[in-house]
C-alpha positions as a Python dict, from the first residue, in 0.01 Angstrom:
ca = {
    (1, 'M'): (0, 0, 0),
    (2, 'T'): (-132, 120, -331),
    (3, 'D'): (-353, 424, -309),
    (4, 'S'): (-610, 389, -586),
    (5, 'K'): (-634, 767, -622),
    (6, 'Q'): (-271, 789, -729),
    (7, 'T'): (-123, 707, -1065),
    (8, 'T'): (113, 411, -1039),
    (9, 'T'): (456, 410, -1193),
    (10, 'T'): (729, 149, -1212),
    (11, 'S'): (1025, 353, -1094),
    (12, 'L'): (1138, 641, -879),
    (13, 'R'): (1262, 947, -1065),
    (14, 'V'): (1429, 1117, -765),
    (15, 'I'): (1594, 955, -463),
    (16, 'G'): (1676, 1177, -167),
    (17, 'A'): (1998, 1107, 23),
    (18, 'S'): (1939, 1382, 277),
    (19, 'F'): (1918, 1378, 655),
    (20, 'G'): (1603, 1516, 810),
    (21, 'R'): (1613, 1881, 918),
    (22, 'T'): (1798, 1985, 599),
    (23, 'G'): (1501, 2137, 418),
    (24, 'T'): (1343, 1808, 322),
    (25, 'L'): (983, 1923, 375),
    (26, 'S'): (1043, 2228, 154),
    (27, 'T'): (1208, 2001, -102),
    (28, 'K'): (909, 1765, -89),
    (29, 'T'): (681, 2062, -156),
    (30, 'A'): (897, 2176, -448),
    (31, 'L'): (906, 1828, -601),
    (32, 'E'): (530, 1802, -572),
    (33, 'L'): (487, 2144, -734),
    (34, 'L'): (689, 1997, -1022),
    (35, 'G'): (440, 1709, -1041),
    (36, 'L'): (638, 1441, -857),
    (37, 'R'): (457, 1280, -564),
    (38, 'C'): (722, 1253, -292),
    (39, 'Y'): (765, 1011, 0),
    (40, 'H'): (876, 1198, 315),
    (41, 'A'): (867, 1114, 688),
    (42, 'T'): (520, 1268, 692),
    (43, 'E'): (407, 978, 471),
    (44, 'L'): (520, 731, 737),
    (45, 'F'): (274, 890, 977),
    (46, 'A'): (-2, 896, 716),
    (47, 'G'): (71, 544, 586),
    (48, 'G'): (-20, 352, 897),
    (49, 'K'): (65, -7, 983),
    (50, 'E'): (174, -107, 633),
    (51, 'H'): (441, 163, 621),
    (52, 'V'): (561, 85, 974),
    (53, 'K'): (591, -283, 879),
    (54, 'F'): (775, -206, 555),
    (55, 'W'): (1043, 12, 719),
    (56, 'T'): (1077, -227, 1015),
    (57, 'D'): (1132, -512, 771),
    (58, 'A'): (1372, -299, 565),
    (59, 'I'): (1602, -228, 860),
    (60, 'E'): (1588, -593, 965),
    (61, 'R'): (1679, -704, 612),
    (62, 'R'): (1966, -455, 598),
    (63, 'N'): (2097, -566, 938),
    (64, 'A'): (2070, -939, 865),
    (65, 'L'): (2388, -1141, 827),
    (66, 'P'): (2431, -1146, 536),
    (67, 'P'): (2220, -842, 443),
    (68, 'Q'): (1905, -933, 252),
    (69, 'P'): (1776, -744, -54),
    (70, 'I'): (1500, -491, 3),
    (71, 'D'): (1229, -440, -257),
    (72, 'F'): (1127, -74, -274),
    (73, 'S'): (867, -127, -549),
    (74, 'F'): (590, -34, -305),
    (75, 'L'): (692, 332, -343),
    (76, 'P'): (623, 366, -716),
    (77, 'A'): (330, 122, -690),
    (78, 'A'): (172, 363, -440),
    (79, 'G'): (223, 651, -683),
    (80, 'F'): (542, 798, -542),
    (81, 'Q'): (792, 921, -799),
    (82, 'A'): (1038, 1067, -549),
    (83, 'S'): (1161, 1014, -195),
    (84, 'I'): (1336, 1244, 48),
    (85, 'D'): (1391, 1248, 424),
    (86, 'W'): (1405, 966, 674),
    (87, 'P'): (1326, 680, 674),
    (88, 'A'): (1362, 645, 295),
    (89, 'S'): (1689, 839, 270),
    (90, 'T'): (1854, 589, 504),
    (91, 'F'): (1826, 341, 217),
    (92, 'Y'): (1930, 565, -72),
    (93, 'R'): (2213, 330, -176),
    (94, 'E'): (1981, 31, -198),
    (95, 'M'): (1725, 241, -387),
    (96, 'M'): (1995, 352, -633),
    (97, 'E'): (2058, -14, -715),
    (98, 'Q'): (1690, -83, -772),
    (99, 'F'): (1621, 241, -961),
    (100, 'P'): (1949, 320, -1145),
    (101, 'E'): (1790, 584, -1372),
    (102, 'A'): (1676, 797, -1075),
    (103, 'K'): (1846, 1127, -998),
    (104, 'I'): (2000, 1157, -653),
    (105, 'L'): (1912, 1467, -452),
    (106, 'L'): (2112, 1580, -149),
    (107, 'T'): (2011, 1878, 61),
    (108, 'L'): (2264, 2017, 306),
    (109, 'R'): (2260, 2243, 609),
    (110, 'D'): (2530, 2406, 817),
    (111, 'P'): (2632, 2132, 1066),
    (112, 'E'): (2597, 2349, 1378),
    (113, 'R'): (2254, 2474, 1271),
    (114, 'W'): (2149, 2120, 1180),
    (115, 'H'): (2262, 1989, 1519),
    (116, 'A'): (2077, 2264, 1705),
    (117, 'S'): (1764, 2202, 1500),
    (118, 'V'): (1772, 1826, 1561),
    (119, 'L'): (1831, 1869, 1934),
    (120, 'S'): (1540, 2112, 1967),
    (121, 'S'): (1294, 1907, 1762),
    (122, 'I'): (1305, 1541, 1663),
    (123, 'F'): (1580, 1442, 1907),
    (124, 'V'): (1369, 1557, 2201),
    (125, 'L'): (1125, 1275, 2127),
    (126, 'R'): (1402, 1023, 2065),
    (127, 'A'): (1580, 1108, 2389),
    (128, 'R'): (1256, 1087, 2583),
    (129, 'F'): (1179, 747, 2429),
    (130, 'A'): (1527, 610, 2500),
    (131, 'H'): (1522, 714, 2866),
    (132, 'D'): (1155, 655, 2944),
    (133, 'P'): (980, 410, 2709),
    (134, 'A'): (666, 431, 2924),
    (135, 'W'): (645, 801, 2832),
    (136, 'Y'): (586, 699, 2470),
    (137, 'D'): (315, 460, 2580),
    (138, 'R'): (142, 742, 2768),
    (139, 'L'): (184, 978, 2471),
    (140, 'A'): (56, 712, 2231),
    (141, 'M'): (-248, 651, 2452),
    (142, 'W'): (-320, 1023, 2457),
    (143, 'C'): (-272, 1057, 2081),
    (144, 'S'): (-480, 748, 2005),
    (145, 'R'): (-782, 941, 2122),
    (146, 'F'): (-718, 1171, 1828),
    (147, 'T'): (-540, 1062, 1510),
    (148, 'L'): (-211, 893, 1596),
    (149, 'P'): (-274, 545, 1738),
    (150, 'L'): (50, 418, 1579),
    (151, 'L'): (275, 671, 1749),
    (152, 'H'): (483, 418, 1944),
    (153, 'P'): (551, 191, 1643),
    (154, 'L'): (625, 494, 1426),
    (155, 'F'): (884, 632, 1664),
    (156, 'S'): (1027, 284, 1712),
    (157, 'V'): (1084, 264, 1335),
    (158, 'M'): (1245, 607, 1330),
    (159, 'D'): (1461, 515, 1628),
    (160, 'R'): (1589, 198, 1459),
    (161, 'V'): (1630, 350, 1112),
    (162, 'V'): (1763, 694, 1200),
    (163, 'W'): (1925, 697, 1543),
    (164, 'E'): (2061, 343, 1536),
    (165, 'G'): (2098, 318, 1157),
    (166, 'H'): (2272, 649, 1087),
    (167, 'F'): (2422, 737, 1420),
    (168, 'G'): (2481, 398, 1581),
    (169, 'G'): (2271, 493, 1883),
    (170, 'V'): (2511, 773, 1978),
    (171, 'D'): (2362, 1042, 2199),
    (172, 'L'): (2379, 1349, 1975),
    (173, 'R'): (2392, 1575, 2279),
    (174, 'T'): (2752, 1467, 2341),
    (175, 'E'): (3062, 1523, 2133),
}
């Protein structure tokens, strides 16, 4: 997963512990303006099959009995010096163990505004996938004609890491 155009490093300098929809894309932009290449959910989409496989393996290793260690060295090896947003933030504790010198960054948002934002954006796709998996297949087929042939595996990773990992599969539309 190393991008030869990027400078490699051996460690992360900043680890994000933030949920998506809390200003993570703005934070990514700010970190990059400060010279730190930052892994964000957008990188999952850009990273292709290797990124999908890494995060799928990571959640499987975390959920194993007993949990198995996860090696996050691919992030600095690919030139990333920071991470924020899902899926990486799901693993901030494990990353803290591997990169103890890194600073931890947490962005927050008013809970009601966060909930409304999630329900009107990323949760729409998750809910559609959960209730009609064939819909994702149709969407993926449509997108594959353009630039997103990995849409179904990408959303499957996000579903396992975010919705099942953080929220235990709870439907966020209910109380």
